[in-house]
Amino acid sequence: MYLLGLDLGSTVCKSSIFDVSGDIVCISREEFSSALSHPRRDWVEFDPNIFWHIVSRNLRNSIKAAHLSPKEIAGMSVSASGELFVPVSSNGNPVCKAIHWSDKRDAGYRKSLQIIKRFGTLRTYKITGYPFSAMPSLPKVLWLRQNRPNLFRKIGRLLLLEDFVNLRLTGNSVTDYSLAMTSQMFDITKKDWSDEILDEMKISREILPDVYPSGKPVGEVLSEASKDTGLARGTIVATGGLDQCCGALGIGVTSEGEAFNTTGTCEIVAAASDKPVLHERGLRSGIFCCPHVVENKYLLLGVLPSSGSTLKWFKETFGEVESREAERNGSDPYSLIVEKAADSQPGSGGIFMLPHFDGSGSGIAPAFNSESKGVFFGLTLSSRKSDIIRALLEGITFEARLYFEALEELGLKVRKVKAMGGGAKSKLWLQMKADIFGKKVVLPDVIEGSSLGAALLAGLSCGVYSSVKRATSEICKYQTILAPSRKRLMLYNEYYRLFKGMYPVCLPLFKSM
Amino acid sequence: MYLLGLDLGSTVCKSSIFDVSGDIVCISREEFSSALSHPRRDWVEFDPNIFWHIVSRNLRNSIKAAHLSPKEIAGMSVSASGELFVPVSSNGNPVCKAIHWSDKRDAGYRKSLQIIKRFGTLRTYKITGYPFSAMPSLPKVLWLRQNRPNLFRKIGRLLLLEDFVNLRLTGNSVTDYSLAMTSQMFDITKKDWSDEILDEMKISREILPDVYPSGKPVGEVLSEASKDTGLARGTIVATGGLDQCCGALGIGVTSEGEAFNTTGTCEIVAAASDKPVLHERGLRSGIFCCPHVVENKYLLLGVLPSSGSTLKWFKETFGEVESREAERNGSDPYSLIVEKAADSQPGSGGIFMLPHFDGSGSGIAPAFNSESKGVFFGLTLSSRKSDIIRALLEGITFEARLYFEALEELGLKVRKVKAMGGGAKSKLWLQMKADIFGKKVVLPDVIEGSSLGAALLAGLSCGVYSSVKRATSEICKYQTILAPSRKRLMLYNEYYRLFKGMYPVCLPLFKSM
């Protein structure tokens, strides 16, 4: 018997098939950046039809590659990035393109944010766990109603990415708590859409999907969807969750004391909590409080919008030599770039890098400041490419330490950190994380944690696993544990202090520019 | 009849032969970086014997390449970079390696600088015109006496680079006013070694060379030197001058109102003055006041230690693709890099660059702050290589504008700017200078202005020219005059204001790092 986890990231979807002991059978990846378009400056739109086309091909390819009968797949569920919502008509067809979470039209949703501010920033945070920013669905929904009233009237449902796939597969519009949270309309304590917010914003509950806990059956794969995706008719589709929460489950970050750090397109630091934590201090630091995909647990997250994307930027701007070399050898250009950092030393020869290439993130106030930018500080004629690359990695990792610090100030203890995402592929970077965080860093055996978490939720929904605890204790395996070096930790403590001083000092400059 | 100008830069010597109308016959270049060594961190030493070997080969090659009889060369003189002094014994042989101006041993000559501070920073400045720093000869002479007393006792003469070549060629130890100024022991108003400083520092006048005005005969080429260099025995060697002053003469910057901007290894802004200007404001801004090679005139200079060197750094760090392309096409990698800036816009897409890759220079206090470093500010995921290159060029050019501003605050009017150095090869950069300075930028026909100035001084000494005025009016030709675009000037005024705010904001960070 097998389980399928479909992970919908920022630009890549991955369909992974696991056996019941959590070993991966096959994984199929597909870029869906062709679904994204930039019709104007600061606008980012998303075509749900192109997306569905790619997702269904992706599912088909993975089932084909696994050389098994589709019937052997007992269930599947979706791990999805949040915020983005697809407005569909009552018959389930997209009304228009979806607005991407990174969209910054109308000067970053100025008017929408004013409305939310009027309702109360802290009040919104205490209900939704979502810190004030233009990222969640709510400001975009308000924009759509204000600026495209005719379209808005045609909306039957507003579906988050998971719900849209669930609808296509089963005919049912269902989301889960963790993804619902990214709408900024969900009461994470009551675990229901927030009447207070919906009333104030005059949004009808009717157009929102049903909300289930994660790992509950949504329905069965319909025959049309079966043709599209290669999944067998009748396959159980279960509620999945926000990719970060699925990832946490997949690597066993399910209860207080456990944490992870994902270095993907974004940089994420998250720790599990036994209760919602909704302090003003968390709002100031831009910490997200999200219902976990594990019942009655929460996940507190700090996010930097640009992490792997900054490395990608570096590769595209200054990595032509490494890219060519990688092409010749069939190796990975990112690895070639990252490994260059070994030629430098902790402290990167005096170079400090502020990794706000897409604005600031969580951590230090002001959080999510789109005025903040990337800075390379401390360059000299002796600075080498390896120093600059190391400064880039260190800058991102110092920033992640800020978030751990914020989480600990909110009362969460973090004992060890599980590493995920593309950045976890590099031993050098993992050791740097251990040395900078001053914590043990654990490398899970499955790097595709989000897919595994989704598969696990599917397994829970169809009775393959009796409980989360049982499932994770069997399934979550670890490769390596890296301990911090005391000597480097001492050094990095000093550099971290300096790094921390950079953002406040640069703020007035960002403001004037 | 021909004249030879020997230009001794930071790492390159150039022997140029001109006809009497100032047209270049041939130029021969030779790197002498093999004379430089780094025996320890922050130490930079200079081997006079290797240097002389390279210089004499350079002279030989140029005479050979010119296809003329050495006797046709009526005279020669030297344009030299300052500060570096060669300690020679009484028979003229080097006692030890010379200390390079960029040497920063003993934490940047801490103890020597204390002694000078005790004597008085402003007092020293008002005598010597040399702003407080570790660059000039004096702190190095003090270090040598303190730390190498046995060597110091063997010193017959302390010779600046010009004087060392003059001695080798003619047997006479003679320097000129402009070069003597870089020792920080010369009274630029009295035009003699400063008794006040020599007494206080207990340095004997005996070990210093004789000082003549520029363009006066030092002696004739000796037969041994003739064998080494290919110059005819008896060729007149005249006092030349500091490379910046020779350059100013070569492009006709000889009286008040005229200025130039050299973008070479360093960035230099200089304006001619009819009198010494020795205000406290000049000291604070790190402005040099130097006797000109034109009698009774002075040259006020602002300097940034790293300019072309930063471009070189960029080429070596991130210019592999351009370097390979240049090698394939036989083109200049620097041109390929600089021309990329055309793909960006004024303001470099929001990137600002603080060009202190070798510390700060003149302009804003604290001047010559070795704690200051290079910064790239305002990077985003949309920043392109062309934006970063443009930010590099703009940063250097904004910095040069700081120096013009400082000169103007000292009472000098600057009407137009003559452009020199490698940076003057690029039309794009020249236009950027015009747009940022808000002044007309003139491109002299001879880019090797320092060599021409030296040749002109040789011509004055042997009667080829009757006066500086006559010589320059005949010889100094101009190629192009670029006017600022009013639109771009307005834009750049705003960006300059932001640029100017960067250094003060970054200062506390530099201090803590």
PDB file of C-alpha atoms in Angstrom, chain B residues 90-186:
ATOM      1  CA  SER B  90      76.353  57.625   1.478  1.00  0.00           C
ATOM      2  CA  ASN B  91      77.558  55.771  -1.628  1.00  0.00           C
ATOM      3  CA  GLY B  92      73.992  55.696  -2.947  1.00  0.00           C
ATOM      4  CA  ASN B  93      73.159  52.036  -2.409  1.00  0.00           C
ATOM      5  CA  PRO B  94      69.846  51.083  -0.760  1.00  0.00           C
ATOM      6  CA  VAL B  95      70.296  50.377   2.947  1.00  0.00           C
ATOM      7  CA  CYS B  96      67.133  48.286   3.086  1.00  0.00           C
ATOM      8  CA  LYS B  97      63.850  47.876   1.293  1.00  0.00           C
ATOM      9  CA  ALA B  98      61.680  50.957   1.139  1.00  0.00           C
ATOM     10  CA  ILE B  99      58.376  51.182   2.991  1.00  0.00           C
ATOM     11  CA  HIS B 100      55.475  51.638   0.606  1.00  0.00           C
ATOM     12  CA  TRP B 101      52.959  54.439   1.198  1.00  0.00           C
ATOM     13  CA  SER B 102      50.190  51.872   1.663  1.00  0.00           C
ATOM     14  CA  ASP B 103      52.103  50.026   4.424  1.00  0.00           C
ATOM     15  CA  LYS B 104      50.098  49.877   7.660  1.00  0.00           C
ATOM     16  CA  ARG B 105      52.467  48.154  10.107  1.00  0.00           C
ATOM     17  CA  ASP B 106      52.351  48.901  13.824  1.00  0.00           C
ATOM     18  CA  ALA B 107      48.551  49.257  13.604  1.00  0.00           C
ATOM     19  CA  GLY B 108      48.879  52.013  11.056  1.00  0.00           C
ATOM     20  CA  TYR B 109      51.943  53.739  12.619  1.00  0.00           C
ATOM     21  CA  ARG B 110      50.139  54.346  15.861  1.00  0.00           C
ATOM     22  CA  LYS B 111      53.230  55.442  17.785  1.00  0.00           C
ATOM     23  CA  SER B 112      54.568  57.652  15.001  1.00  0.00           C
ATOM     24  CA  LEU B 113      51.208  59.341  14.662  1.00  0.00           C
ATOM     25  CA  GLN B 114      51.151  60.027  18.418  1.00  0.00           C
ATOM     26  CA  ILE B 115      54.436  61.907  18.072  1.00  0.00           C
ATOM     27  CA  ILE B 116      53.078  63.976  15.191  1.00  0.00           C
ATOM     28  CA  LYS B 117      49.850  64.582  17.112  1.00  0.00           C
ATOM     29  CA  ARG B 118      51.887  65.862  20.036  1.00  0.00           C
ATOM     30  CA  PHE B 119      53.631  68.310  17.737  1.00  0.00           C
ATOM     31  CA  GLY B 120      50.184  69.341  16.527  1.00  0.00           C
ATOM     32  CA  THR B 121      48.028  68.061  13.721  1.00  0.00           C
ATOM     33  CA  LEU B 122      46.910  71.479  12.540  1.00  0.00           C
ATOM     34  CA  ARG B 123      50.414  72.873  13.064  1.00  0.00           C
ATOM     35  CA  THR B 124      51.896  70.132  10.859  1.00  0.00           C
ATOM     36  CA  TYR B 125      49.215  70.742   8.256  1.00  0.00           C
ATOM     37  CA  LYS B 126      49.809  74.494   8.210  1.00  0.00           C
ATOM     38  CA  ILE B 127      53.505  73.906   7.544  1.00  0.00           C
ATOM     39  CA  THR B 128      53.409  70.932   5.201  1.00  0.00           C
ATOM     40  CA  GLY B 129      49.967  71.011   3.559  1.00  0.00           C
ATOM     41  CA  TYR B 130      49.786  67.292   4.274  1.00  0.00           C
ATOM     42  CA  PRO B 131      46.659  66.194   6.190  1.00  0.00           C
ATOM     43  CA  PHE B 132      47.131  63.875   9.134  1.00  0.00           C
ATOM     44  CA  SER B 133      47.510  60.222   8.087  1.00  0.00           C
ATOM     45  CA  ALA B 134      49.970  57.351   8.028  1.00  0.00           C
ATOM     46  CA  MET B 135      50.642  57.832   4.309  1.00  0.00           C
ATOM     47  CA  PRO B 136      53.505  60.366   4.157  1.00  0.00           C
ATOM     48  CA  SER B 137      57.181  59.603   4.709  1.00  0.00           C
ATOM     49  CA  LEU B 138      57.475  61.145   8.181  1.00  0.00           C
ATOM     50  CA  PRO B 139      55.654  58.493  10.269  1.00  0.00           C
ATOM     51  CA  LYS B 140      57.609  55.805   8.430  1.00  0.00           C
ATOM     52  CA  VAL B 141      60.922  57.540   9.011  1.00  0.00           C
ATOM     53  CA  LEU B 142      60.053  57.737  12.716  1.00  0.00           C
ATOM     54  CA  TRP B 143      59.180  54.041  12.753  1.00  0.00           C
ATOM     55  CA  LEU B 144      62.443  53.145  11.053  1.00  0.00           C
ATOM     56  CA  ARG B 145      64.513  55.129  13.527  1.00  0.00           C
ATOM     57  CA  GLN B 146      62.626  53.637  16.464  1.00  0.00           C
ATOM     58  CA  ASN B 147      62.559  50.035  15.305  1.00  0.00           C
ATOM     59  CA  ARG B 148      65.620  49.650  13.096  1.00  0.00           C
ATOM     60  CA  PRO B 149      68.181  51.963  14.763  1.00  0.00           C
ATOM     61  CA  ASN B 150      71.175  50.138  13.304  1.00  0.00           C
ATOM     62  CA  LEU B 151      69.835  50.450   9.789  1.00  0.00           C
ATOM     63  CA  PHE B 152      68.834  54.056  10.391  1.00  0.00           C
ATOM     64  CA  ARG B 153      72.414  54.999  11.340  1.00  0.00           C
ATOM     65  CA  LYS B 154      73.629  53.735   7.962  1.00  0.00           C
ATOM     66  CA  ILE B 155      71.354  56.113   6.046  1.00  0.00           C
ATOM     67  CA  GLY B 156      73.199  58.669   3.930  1.00  0.00           C
ATOM     68  CA  ARG B 157      70.081  60.032   2.235  1.00  0.00           C
ATOM     69  CA  LEU B 158      66.350  59.491   2.300  1.00  0.00           C
ATOM     70  CA  LEU B 159      65.282  59.682  -1.311  1.00  0.00           C
ATOM     71  CA  LEU B 160      61.816  59.970  -2.737  1.00  0.00           C
ATOM     72  CA  LEU B 161      61.164  57.971  -5.888  1.00  0.00           C
ATOM     73  CA  GLU B 162      62.107  60.792  -8.274  1.00  0.00           C
ATOM     74  CA  ASP B 163      65.275  61.568  -6.321  1.00  0.00           C
ATOM     75  CA  PHE B 164      66.318  57.917  -6.360  1.00  0.00           C
ATOM     76  CA  VAL B 165      66.047  57.842 -10.156  1.00  0.00           C
ATOM     77  CA  ASN B 166      67.764  61.241 -10.417  1.00  0.00           C
ATOM     78  CA  LEU B 167      70.619  59.893  -8.282  1.00  0.00           C
ATOM     79  CA  ARG B 168      70.963  56.754 -10.384  1.00  0.00           C
ATOM     80  CA  LEU B 169      70.960  58.763 -13.595  1.00  0.00           C
ATOM     81  CA  THR B 170      73.121  61.747 -12.618  1.00  0.00           C
ATOM     82  CA  GLY B 171      74.835  61.006  -9.293  1.00  0.00           C
ATOM     83  CA  ASN B 172      72.967  63.936  -7.708  1.00  0.00           C
ATOM     84  CA  SER B 173      70.371  63.636  -4.937  1.00  0.00           C
ATOM     85  CA  VAL B 174      67.810  66.238  -5.880  1.00  0.00           C
ATOM     86  CA  THR B 175      64.079  66.406  -5.394  1.00  0.00           C
ATOM     87  CA  ASP B 176      61.517  69.083  -6.237  1.00  0.00           C
ATOM     88  CA  TYR B 177      59.002  71.057  -4.137  1.00  0.00           C
ATOM     89  CA  SER B 178      55.951  69.026  -5.066  1.00  0.00           C
ATOM     90  CA  LEU B 179      57.466  65.663  -4.256  1.00  0.00           C
ATOM     91  CA  ALA B 180      59.216  66.992  -1.142  1.00  0.00           C
ATOM     92  CA  MET B 181      55.760  67.940   0.143  1.00  0.00           C
ATOM     93  CA  THR B 182      54.792  64.251   0.364  1.00  0.00           C
ATOM     94  CA  SER B 183      57.492  63.685   2.979  1.00  0.00           C
ATOM     95  CA  GLN B 184      55.496  65.795   5.476  1.00  0.00           C
ATOM     96  CA  MET B 185      58.774  67.501   6.426  1.00  0.00           C
ATOM     97  CA  PHE B 186      58.684  70.275   3.837  1.00  0.00           C
TER      98      PHE B 186
END
